[in-house]
Amino acid sequence: MTVDDYYKNGVVILDFGSQYTQLIARRVREQKVFSEILPSETSLENILDRKPAALILSGGPSSVYGDEVPGFNPSVLDTELPILGICYGLQLLAHHAGGSVESAGQGEYGFAKIEVDDSTGLFSEVSGSSQVWMSHMDRVTKLPDNWHILAHSSNGIIAAMANEDQSRVATQFHPEVAHTEGGETILRNFLFKIADCASTWTAGNFIQEKVELIRKQVGDGKVLAGVSGGVDSSVVAALLHKAIGDRSTAVLIDHGLMRKDEAKQCVKALSDGLGVNIYAYDESELFLSKLEGVTDPEKKRKIIGNQFIYSFDRIAGEMGEMSFLAQGTLYPDVIESGVSKGRTAHVIKSHHNVGGLPEDMEFELVEPLNELFKDEVRNVGRELELPESLIERHPFPGPGLGVRIIGEVTKERIQILQEADQIYMDILHEDNLYNEIWQAFSVLIPVQTVGVMGDQRTYENLLGIRAVTSTDGMTADWYRMPPETLTKISNRIVNSVRGINRVVYDITSKPPGTIEWE
Ligand code: XMP
């Protein structure tokens, strides 16, 4: 099968600026169906060139009758391909088919109850009454001719509608959001009952597609792959190796802010295990000197991010002609940095691998994972036969321990944190909890508190420990850690790590907190 074949069974999603567009793509991928997001103004010809089996029109913040509507070619609606409109997509379908769309006053946000009126097609096997996720200002007040209502919400608003043969179906609510009951069934009904999509999109096919795309992008060029010790960048290095062999060189910049022994373990797994061409550089003194006296979290992030690229630049220069830089940027990194196409998301934190790039950077970026969520990357890693210990490793931020040491980063503080964190991780493995937790780590809080050890008064640092459950890092809940494990962690750390005399457990979810402390 070639990449072109996947499209034939897949879906084109037209993006009207919804915050959920990537989530729609992810839900489609979960059904092993290929999907591609294209800007709303893409021409019908361009869409048909890809030979998709169906179209989805995303939601978006605009009003179909407003002055600032996103670009769109109505001829797209003349295609014979089945179309699913979601939220704004529903209103667009209604508007173009001769229905009326008006402001719904307050709109509907959050949970709503809907009743199903037609349980064939889109709603087959969906419960007659269910809870869905709504987020809209406008509503359809008059159906187009020959369309009918599939479901209505408890306050009488049209929640879903279709034309006669259901080749055009639409929901006012968001089936892609996890809170929508029956959302998965609705999407499956569209993909497999209404459209003729096929479940051919697997991790193996993803790898094949990316290998082809990397070869196309890079041509005869050479690529530096930045490796950090985690699963994302290791998957990128392995992909690059598969695509272009020794024309890709993996480089691990040891900024001195990694977990204990992590640099060594990663180099071993990639070189011995997969034959990846990898070099490690100890740049820790350089990073530490730049961080001296700096306490502001955003400044620390920028310094680490910039130094990272400068080090790369220098090393690349030493290596000869390198025109590309490959990074393990994932989709959540892209949106949290507010740089996603067509979005105006606020910058929450300037993530290392996106926000920290200097303007005069001389590399072209290769970012094969930037549409994926973490769990999807792990599946790709398994397919590439990376060792399980690396695949299951909890996510680690680009700026490393630099954002887990509150205030100034010093050599001594790094050592204390590495020792303590190693004990924490060892105990999670001992108690078989590591894989139940999405991410766990320690934070050094250089605030001294009083303690007593033996008969001695102590006055040492505080250590925060955090463990969260999550599926993609965008939202998270604190992990209900068994008290026996907490006791073990606290005792062992306070007894064996000099410089820490008190351990506290973080019980903040995201939102309102973030996962990292800085
Ligand atoms: P926050 O703290 O934003 O973290 O809730 C969400 C996830 O992202 C990781 N993280 C980063 N990853 N570069 C990265 O590659 C960064 O600068 C960065 N900052 C946070 C964090 O560890 C968590 O998994």
Coordinates of C-alpha atoms and ligand atoms in Angstrom, one line a residue:
M1 CA 0.0 0.0 0.0
T2 CA 1.2 3.5 -0.7
V3 CA 0.3 6.7 1.1
D4 CA -2.2 7.5 -1.7
D5 CA -4.1 4.3 -0.8
Y6 CA -4.7 5.4 2.7
Y7 CA -6.4 8.6 1.5
K8 CA -8.8 6.6 -0.5
N9 CA -10.2 5.1 2.6
G10 CA -9.8 8.2 4.8
V11 CA -11.3 11.5 5.7
V12 CA -10.5 15.1 4.9
I13 CA -11.4 17.4 7.8
L14 CA -11.9 21.0 6.9
D15 CA -10.7 23.3 9.7
F16 CA -12.9 26.3 10.5
G17 CA -10.8 27.2 13.6
S18 CA -12.3 24.9 16.3
Q19 CA -10.3 24.2 19.3
Y20 CA -11.3 20.6 18.8
T21 CA -10.2 20.0 15.2
Q22 CA -7.2 17.9 16.1
L23 CA -9.3 16.0 18.5
I24 CA -11.6 15.0 15.6
A25 CA -8.6 13.8 13.7
R26 CA -7.4 11.8 16.7
R27 CA -10.9 10.2 17.1
V28 CA -10.9 9.2 13.4
R29 CA -7.4 7.8 13.8
E30 CA -8.6 5.8 16.8
Q31 CA -10.9 4.0 14.4
K32 CA -7.7 3.3 12.3
V33 CA -9.0 5.6 9.6
F34 CA -6.6 8.0 7.9
S35 CA -7.4 11.7 8.3
E36 CA -5.9 14.9 7.1
I37 CA -6.8 18.4 8.3
L38 CA -7.0 21.0 5.6
P39 CA -7.8 24.8 5.8
S40 CA -11.4 25.6 5.3
E41 CA -10.8 27.4 2.0
T42 CA -9.3 24.4 0.3
S43 CA -10.8 23.9 -3.2
L44 CA -13.0 20.9 -4.1
E45 CA -10.4 19.9 -6.7
N46 CA -7.7 19.8 -4.1
I47 CA -9.8 17.8 -1.8
L48 CA -10.9 15.3 -4.5
D49 CA -7.2 14.9 -5.6
R50 CA -6.6 13.2 -2.3
K51 CA -9.4 10.7 -3.0
P52 CA -10.9 10.7 0.5
A53 CA -14.0 8.6 1.4
A54 CA -15.7 11.3 3.4
L55 CA -15.5 14.9 4.6
I56 CA -15.9 16.4 8.0
L57 CA -16.5 20.1 8.6
S58 CA -15.2 21.2 11.9
G59 CA -16.6 23.7 14.4
G60 CA -15.4 27.2 14.6
P61 CA -15.9 30.5 16.4
S62 CA -17.6 32.4 13.6
S63 CA -21.3 32.9 12.6
V64 CA -22.3 31.8 9.1
Y65 CA -24.2 35.1 8.6
G66 CA -21.3 37.3 10.1
D67 CA -18.9 39.6 8.3
E68 CA -15.8 37.6 9.1
V69 CA -16.5 34.1 7.9
P70 CA -13.6 31.8 7.3
G71 CA -12.9 31.2 3.6
F72 CA -14.9 28.4 2.1
N73 CA -15.8 27.1 -1.4
P74 CA -19.5 26.2 -1.4
S75 CA -18.8 23.9 -4.4
V76 CA -17.3 21.5 -1.8
L77 CA -20.8 20.7 -0.8
D78 CA -21.7 19.6 -4.3
T79 CA -19.4 16.5 -4.0
E80 CA -21.1 13.1 -3.7
L81 CA -18.8 12.3 -0.8
P82 CA -20.7 11.9 2.5
I83 CA -20.3 15.0 4.8
L84 CA -20.5 15.3 8.6
G85 CA -20.8 18.8 9.9
I86 CA -20.0 19.5 13.5
C87 CA -21.2 22.6 15.3
Y88 CA -20.2 25.5 12.9
G89 CA -20.1 22.7 10.3
L90 CA -23.8 22.0 10.9
Q91 CA -24.7 25.6 10.6
L92 CA -22.7 25.9 7.4
L93 CA -24.6 22.9 5.9
A94 CA -27.9 24.3 7.0
H95 CA -27.1 27.8 5.6
H96 CA -26.0 26.5 2.2
A97 CA -29.0 24.2 1.8
G98 CA -31.5 27.0 2.4
G99 CA -32.1 26.7 6.1
S100 CA -31.9 29.5 8.7
V101 CA -29.3 30.1 11.3
E102 CA -29.8 32.6 14.1
S103 CA -28.1 33.7 17.3
A104 CA -29.3 31.5 20.2
G105 CA -29.0 34.3 22.7
Q106 CA -26.9 33.0 25.5
G107 CA -25.9 29.9 23.5
E108 CA -25.3 26.5 25.0
Y109 CA -22.0 25.6 26.7
G110 CA -21.1 22.4 28.5
F111 CA -23.4 19.4 29.1
A112 CA -26.8 19.2 27.5
K113 CA -29.3 16.4 27.3
I114 CA -30.5 15.3 23.9
E115 CA -33.4 13.0 22.7
V116 CA -32.9 11.0 19.6
D117 CA -35.7 11.4 17.0
D118 CA -34.3 9.1 14.3
S119 CA -32.2 6.2 15.4
T120 CA -31.2 5.0 11.9
G121 CA -27.9 5.9 10.3
L122 CA -25.9 8.4 12.3
F123 CA -27.7 7.5 15.6
S124 CA -28.0 3.8 15.2
E125 CA -27.2 2.0 18.5
V126 CA -27.0 5.4 20.3
S127 CA -29.1 5.6 23.5
G128 CA -32.5 7.4 23.0
S129 CA -31.5 10.0 25.5
S130 CA -28.0 11.0 26.3
Q131 CA -25.7 13.6 27.6
V132 CA -23.6 15.6 25.1
W133 CA -21.0 18.4 25.0
M134 CA -22.3 21.6 23.5
S135 CA -20.3 24.8 22.8
H136 CA -22.3 27.1 20.4
M137 CA -23.8 30.6 20.1
D138 CA -25.9 30.1 17.0
R139 CA -28.6 27.6 16.2
V140 CA -30.6 26.4 13.2
T141 CA -34.1 27.8 13.4
K142 CA -35.4 26.5 10.0
L143 CA -34.5 23.2 8.4
P144 CA -33.5 23.2 4.7
D145 CA -36.1 21.5 2.5
N146 CA -36.1 17.7 2.7
W147 CA -33.9 17.7 5.8
H148 CA -35.1 16.2 9.0
I149 CA -34.2 16.3 12.7
L150 CA -32.1 13.4 14.1
A151 CA -32.0 14.6 17.7
H152 CA -33.1 17.7 19.7
S153 CA -31.8 19.0 23.0
S154 CA -34.0 19.4 26.1
N155 CA -34.4 23.1 25.4
G156 CA -35.8 22.4 21.9
I157 CA -32.7 23.3 19.9
I158 CA -31.9 21.1 16.9
A159 CA -29.0 18.9 18.1
A160 CA -28.5 16.9 14.9
M161 CA -30.0 16.8 11.5
A162 CA -29.7 15.1 8.1
N163 CA -30.8 15.3 4.5
E164 CA -33.1 12.5 3.1
D165 CA -30.5 9.8 2.5
Q166 CA -28.2 10.9 5.3
S167 CA -25.4 11.7 2.9
R168 CA -25.3 15.0 4.7
V169 CA -25.4 14.6 8.5
A170 CA -24.6 17.1 11.2
T171 CA -24.5 17.6 14.9
Q172 CA -24.7 20.8 16.9
F173 CA -22.8 19.1 19.7
H174 CA -19.3 17.7 19.7
P175 CA -19.1 13.9 19.3
E176 CA -15.3 14.1 19.4
V177 CA -15.2 15.3 23.0
A178 CA -14.9 12.5 25.6
H179 CA -17.8 13.9 27.6
T180 CA -20.3 13.2 24.8
E181 CA -22.0 9.9 25.5
G182 CA -22.2 7.8 22.4
G183 CA -19.8 10.1 20.6
E184 CA -17.6 7.2 19.4
T185 CA -20.6 5.3 18.1
I186 CA -21.8 8.4 16.2
L187 CA -18.4 8.8 14.6
R188 CA -18.2 5.1 13.8
N189 CA -21.6 5.2 12.2
F190 CA -20.5 8.1 10.0
L191 CA -17.2 6.5 9.0
F192 CA -18.4 3.0 8.4
K193 CA -22.2 3.0 7.9
I194 CA -22.8 6.3 6.1
A195 CA -19.3 6.6 4.5
D196 CA -17.2 3.7 3.2
C197 CA -14.0 4.3 5.2
A198 CA -11.7 1.4 6.0
S199 CA -9.7 0.7 9.1
T200 CA -6.3 0.5 7.5
W201 CA -4.5 3.3 9.4
T202 CA -2.2 1.6 11.9
A203 CA 1.1 2.6 13.6
G204 CA 2.9 0.6 10.8
N205 CA 1.1 2.7 8.1
F206 CA 1.9 5.9 10.0
I207 CA 5.6 4.9 10.0
Q208 CA 5.4 4.2 6.3
E209 CA 3.7 7.5 5.6
K210 CA 6.2 9.5 7.6
V211 CA 9.2 7.7 6.1
E212 CA 7.9 8.7 2.6
L213 CA 7.3 12.3 3.8
I214 CA 10.7 12.6 5.4
R215 CA 12.4 11.4 2.3
K216 CA 10.4 13.9 0.2
Q217 CA 11.1 16.8 2.6
V218 CA 14.8 16.1 3.1
G219 CA 15.8 15.1 -0.4
D220 CA 19.6 14.6 -0.4
G221 CA 20.1 16.7 2.7
K222 CA 21.4 15.7 6.1
V223 CA 19.4 15.8 9.3
L224 CA 20.4 16.4 12.9
A225 CA 17.9 14.7 15.2
G226 CA 17.8 16.2 18.7
V227 CA 17.4 13.4 21.2
S228 CA 16.4 14.2 24.8
G229 CA 16.2 10.8 26.4
G230 CA 12.5 10.5 26.2
V231 CA 10.2 8.5 24.0
D232 CA 9.2 11.3 21.6
S233 CA 12.7 12.2 20.4
S234 CA 13.8 8.6 20.4
V235 CA 10.9 7.7 18.1
V236 CA 11.9 10.6 15.8
A237 CA 15.5 9.4 15.7
A238 CA 14.4 5.9 14.9
L239 CA 12.1 7.2 12.2
L240 CA 14.8 9.3 10.7
H241 CA 17.2 6.3 10.8
K242 CA 14.6 4.2 9.0
A243 CA 14.0 6.9 6.4
I244 CA 17.4 8.1 5.5
G245 CA 19.9 5.9 7.4
D246 CA 23.3 7.5 8.1
R247 CA 22.3 10.8 6.5
S248 CA 20.6 11.4 9.9
T249 CA 22.7 11.9 13.0
A250 CA 21.2 11.8 16.4
V251 CA 22.7 14.2 18.9
L252 CA 22.0 14.2 22.6
I253 CA 22.8 17.4 24.2
D254 CA 23.3 16.7 27.9
H255 CA 22.3 20.0 29.5
G256 CA 23.0 18.6 32.9
L257 CA 19.3 18.8 33.7
M258 CA 18.4 15.2 32.9
R259 CA 17.4 12.5 35.3
K260 CA 20.2 10.5 36.8
D261 CA 22.0 8.4 34.2
E262 CA 19.4 9.1 31.6
A263 CA 21.8 10.2 28.9
K264 CA 23.8 7.0 29.1
Q265 CA 20.7 4.8 29.0
C266 CA 19.2 6.5 26.0
V267 CA 22.4 6.4 23.9
K268 CA 22.8 2.7 24.6
A269 CA 19.2 1.9 23.6
L270 CA 19.4 3.8 20.3
S271 CA 22.9 2.8 19.2
D272 CA 23.1 -0.8 20.5
G273 CA 19.5 -1.6 20.0
L274 CA 18.6 0.1 16.7
G275 CA 21.8 1.0 15.1
V276 CA 21.1 4.7 15.2
N277 CA 24.0 7.0 14.6
I278 CA 24.1 8.9 17.9
Y279 CA 26.5 11.1 19.7
A280 CA 26.2 12.6 23.3
Y281 CA 27.7 15.9 24.2
D282 CA 28.2 17.1 27.7
E283 CA 27.2 20.8 27.7
S284 CA 26.2 21.0 31.3
E285 CA 28.8 23.6 32.4
L286 CA 27.7 25.9 29.6
F287 CA 24.0 25.6 30.5
L288 CA 24.7 26.1 34.2
S289 CA 26.8 29.2 33.6
K290 CA 23.9 30.8 31.6
L291 CA 21.5 29.9 34.3
E292 CA 23.5 31.5 37.1
G293 CA 21.4 33.9 39.2
V294 CA 18.3 33.4 37.1
T295 CA 15.1 32.7 39.0
D296 CA 12.2 33.6 36.7
P297 CA 10.6 30.5 35.2
E298 CA 10.0 31.9 31.7
K299 CA 13.6 33.3 31.6
K300 CA 15.0 29.9 32.6
R301 CA 12.9 28.2 29.9
K302 CA 14.1 30.7 27.2
I303 CA 17.7 30.4 28.3
I304 CA 17.7 26.6 28.2
G305 CA 15.7 26.6 24.9
N306 CA 18.0 29.0 23.2
Q307 CA 21.2 27.5 24.5
F308 CA 19.9 24.2 23.2
I309 CA 19.7 25.5 19.7
Y310 CA 23.1 27.4 19.9
S311 CA 24.7 24.2 21.1
F312 CA 23.1 22.3 18.2
D313 CA 24.2 25.0 15.7
R314 CA 27.8 24.7 16.9
I315 CA 27.8 20.9 16.9
A316 CA 26.2 20.8 13.5
G317 CA 28.8 23.2 12.2
E318 CA 31.5 20.8 13.5
M319 CA 29.8 18.0 11.7
G320 CA 29.6 19.6 8.3
E321 CA 26.6 20.4 6.1
M322 CA 23.3 19.9 8.1
S323 CA 20.3 21.7 6.8
F324 CA 17.5 20.0 8.9
L325 CA 16.8 19.7 12.5
A326 CA 14.4 16.9 13.6
Q327 CA 12.4 17.4 16.9
G328 CA 9.9 15.3 18.9
T329 CA 7.3 18.0 19.1
L330 CA 3.9 16.6 19.9
Y331 CA 0.5 18.2 19.3
P332 CA -0.1 19.3 22.9
D333 CA 3.2 21.2 22.8
V334 CA 2.0 23.0 19.7
I335 CA -1.3 24.2 21.0
E336 CA -0.1 25.1 24.5
S337 CA 2.5 27.4 22.8
G338 CA -0.3 29.1 20.8
V339 CA 1.3 28.5 17.5
S340 CA -1.2 26.1 16.0
K341 CA -2.5 27.0 12.5
G342 CA -5.7 29.0 12.6
R343 CA -5.8 29.4 16.3
T344 CA -5.5 32.1 18.8
A345 CA -4.8 30.0 21.9
H346 CA -3.1 31.8 24.8
V347 CA 0.6 31.1 25.6
I348 CA 0.5 29.1 28.8
K349 CA 4.1 28.2 28.9
S350 CA 6.7 28.7 26.2
H351 CA 7.5 25.1 25.5
H352 CA 11.1 24.3 24.9
N353 CA 10.9 22.7 21.5
V354 CA 8.7 25.4 20.0
G355 CA 8.7 28.7 21.9
G356 CA 12.4 28.8 22.5
L357 CA 13.6 28.9 18.9
P358 CA 15.8 31.9 18.0
E359 CA 14.7 33.9 15.0
D360 CA 18.0 33.4 13.1
M361 CA 17.9 29.7 13.3
E362 CA 19.4 28.1 10.2
F363 CA 17.7 24.8 10.2
E364 CA 14.5 23.7 8.5
L365 CA 12.5 21.7 11.0
V366 CA 11.4 18.1 10.6
E367 CA 8.6 17.4 13.1
P368 CA 7.0 14.1 12.1
L369 CA 5.0 13.7 15.4
N370 CA 3.4 17.1 15.6
E371 CA -0.1 15.8 15.1
L372 CA 0.1 13.0 17.6
F373 CA -0.7 12.7 21.3
K374 CA 1.6 10.8 23.7
D375 CA -0.2 7.5 23.7
E376 CA -0.1 7.4 19.9
V377 CA 3.6 8.0 19.9
R378 CA 4.1 5.1 22.3
N379 CA 2.3 2.8 19.8
V380 CA 4.6 4.0 17.1
G381 CA 7.6 3.4 19.4
R382 CA 6.5 -0.2 20.0
E383 CA 6.1 -0.8 16.2
L384 CA 9.7 0.5 15.8
E385 CA 10.8 -1.9 18.5
L386 CA 12.2 0.6 21.0
P387 CA 12.8 -1.0 24.4
E388 CA 9.7 -1.0 26.6
S389 CA 11.6 0.9 29.4
L390 CA 12.0 3.8 27.1
I391 CA 8.5 3.6 25.6
E392 CA 6.9 3.6 29.0
R393 CA 9.1 6.3 30.4
H394 CA 7.1 9.2 31.8
P395 CA 7.1 12.4 29.8
F396 CA 10.0 14.8 30.7
P397 CA 10.0 18.5 29.8
G398 CA 12.6 19.8 27.4
P399 CA 14.0 22.2 30.0
G400 CA 14.3 19.2 32.3
L401 CA 15.1 19.7 36.0
G402 CA 15.6 23.4 35.2
V403 CA 11.8 23.8 35.7
R404 CA 11.7 21.4 38.6
I405 CA 14.1 23.4 40.7
I406 CA 12.2 26.4 41.9
G407 CA 14.4 29.5 41.8
E408 CA 18.0 29.4 40.9
V409 CA 19.5 26.2 39.3
T410 CA 22.8 25.1 40.8
K411 CA 24.9 22.0 40.6
E412 CA 24.2 21.1 44.2
R413 CA 20.5 21.5 43.8
I414 CA 20.5 19.4 40.6
Q415 CA 22.3 16.6 42.5
I416 CA 19.9 16.7 45.4
L417 CA 16.9 16.5 43.1
Q418 CA 18.4 13.7 41.0
E419 CA 19.0 11.6 44.0
A420 CA 15.6 12.2 45.5
D421 CA 13.8 11.6 42.2
Q422 CA 15.6 8.3 41.6
I423 CA 14.4 7.0 44.9
Y424 CA 10.8 8.1 44.1
M425 CA 10.9 6.3 40.7
D426 CA 12.5 3.2 42.3
I427 CA 9.7 2.9 44.8
L428 CA 7.0 3.4 42.1
H429 CA 8.6 0.5 40.2
E430 CA 8.9 -1.6 43.4
D431 CA 5.2 -1.1 44.2
N432 CA 4.1 -1.6 40.6
L433 CA 2.6 1.8 40.3
Y434 CA 4.8 3.4 37.7
N435 CA 2.7 2.3 34.7
E436 CA -0.5 3.4 36.4
I437 CA 0.7 6.9 36.5
W438 CA 1.0 9.2 33.5
Q439 CA 3.8 11.3 34.9
A440 CA 5.5 11.4 38.3
F441 CA 8.4 13.6 39.4
S442 CA 9.9 15.6 42.2
V443 CA 10.3 19.3 42.6
L444 CA 13.0 20.9 44.7
I445 CA 11.6 23.8 46.7
P446 CA 14.6 25.6 48.2
V447 CA 12.6 26.8 51.2
Q448 CA 14.0 25.6 54.4
T449 CA 11.9 24.2 57.2
V450 CA 12.8 22.8 60.6
G451 CA 13.0 19.1 61.3
V452 CA 14.6 16.8 63.8
M453 CA 16.8 13.8 63.0
G454 CA 18.1 11.8 65.9
D455 CA 18.5 14.5 68.5
Q456 CA 19.6 17.0 65.9
R457 CA 17.6 20.0 64.7
T458 CA 17.6 20.1 60.9
Y459 CA 16.9 23.1 58.7
E460 CA 16.8 21.9 55.1
N461 CA 14.9 22.0 51.8
L462 CA 11.4 21.0 51.0
L463 CA 10.7 18.4 48.3
G464 CA 7.4 18.3 46.4
I465 CA 6.4 15.1 44.8
R466 CA 3.8 14.9 42.1
A467 CA 2.0 12.1 40.3
V468 CA -0.8 12.6 37.8
T469 CA -3.1 10.6 35.6
S470 CA -3.9 11.9 32.2
T471 CA -4.3 10.7 28.6
D472 CA -2.5 13.5 26.8
G473 CA -1.2 16.0 29.3
M474 CA -3.7 18.6 28.4
T475 CA -5.8 17.9 31.5
A476 CA -4.7 15.8 34.4
D477 CA -5.8 14.6 37.8
W478 CA -3.6 14.0 40.8
Y479 CA -3.0 10.3 41.4
R480 CA -4.5 8.8 44.5
M481 CA -1.2 7.3 45.8
P482 CA -1.6 4.6 48.4
P483 CA -0.6 6.0 51.8
E484 CA 1.9 3.1 52.4
T485 CA 3.8 4.1 49.2
L486 CA 3.8 7.8 50.3
T487 CA 5.2 6.8 53.7
K488 CA 7.9 4.7 52.0
I489 CA 8.9 7.5 49.7
S490 CA 9.0 10.2 52.4
N491 CA 11.0 8.0 54.8
R492 CA 13.6 6.8 52.3
I493 CA 14.2 10.2 50.8
V494 CA 14.5 12.1 54.1
N495 CA 16.7 9.4 55.5
S496 CA 19.1 9.1 52.5
V497 CA 19.2 12.4 50.7
R498 CA 21.2 15.1 52.4
G499 CA 19.6 18.5 51.9
I500 CA 15.9 17.4 52.2
N501 CA 14.1 17.0 55.5
R502 CA 10.4 17.3 54.4
V503 CA 8.3 15.8 51.6
V504 CA 4.9 17.1 50.5
Y505 CA 2.5 15.6 48.0
D506 CA 0.9 17.8 45.3
I507 CA -2.9 17.3 45.1
T508 CA -3.7 19.9 42.4
S509 CA -5.4 18.8 39.1
K510 CA -4.9 20.5 35.7
P511 CA -6.7 22.8 35.3
P512 CA -6.5 24.9 37.4
G513 CA -2.8 23.9 38.0
T514 CA -0.3 22.9 35.3
I515 CA 1.5 19.6 35.6
E516 CA 5.0 21.1 36.0
W517 CA 5.5 23.7 38.7
E518 CA 7.2 26.2 36.4
Ligands
XMP1 P1 2.2 21.5 31.8 O1 3.2 21.8 32.9 O2 2.2 22.5 30.8 O3 2.8 20.2 31.2 O4 0.9 21.1 32.3 C1 2.2 19.4 30.2 C2 3.1 18.4 29.8 O5 4.1 19.0 29.0 C3 5.4 18.7 29.6 N1 6.2 19.9 29.4 C4 7.1 20.1 28.4 N2 7.5 19.3 27.4 N3 9.0 21.0 26.6 C5 8.5 19.7 26.5 O6 8.9 19.0 25.7 C6 8.6 21.8 27.6 O7 9.1 23.0 27.6 C7 7.6 21.4 28.5 N4 7.0 22.0 29.6 C8 6.1 21.1 30.1 C9 5.2 18.4 31.0 O8 6.2 17.6 31.6 C10 3.8 17.7 30.9 O9 4.1 16.3 30.5

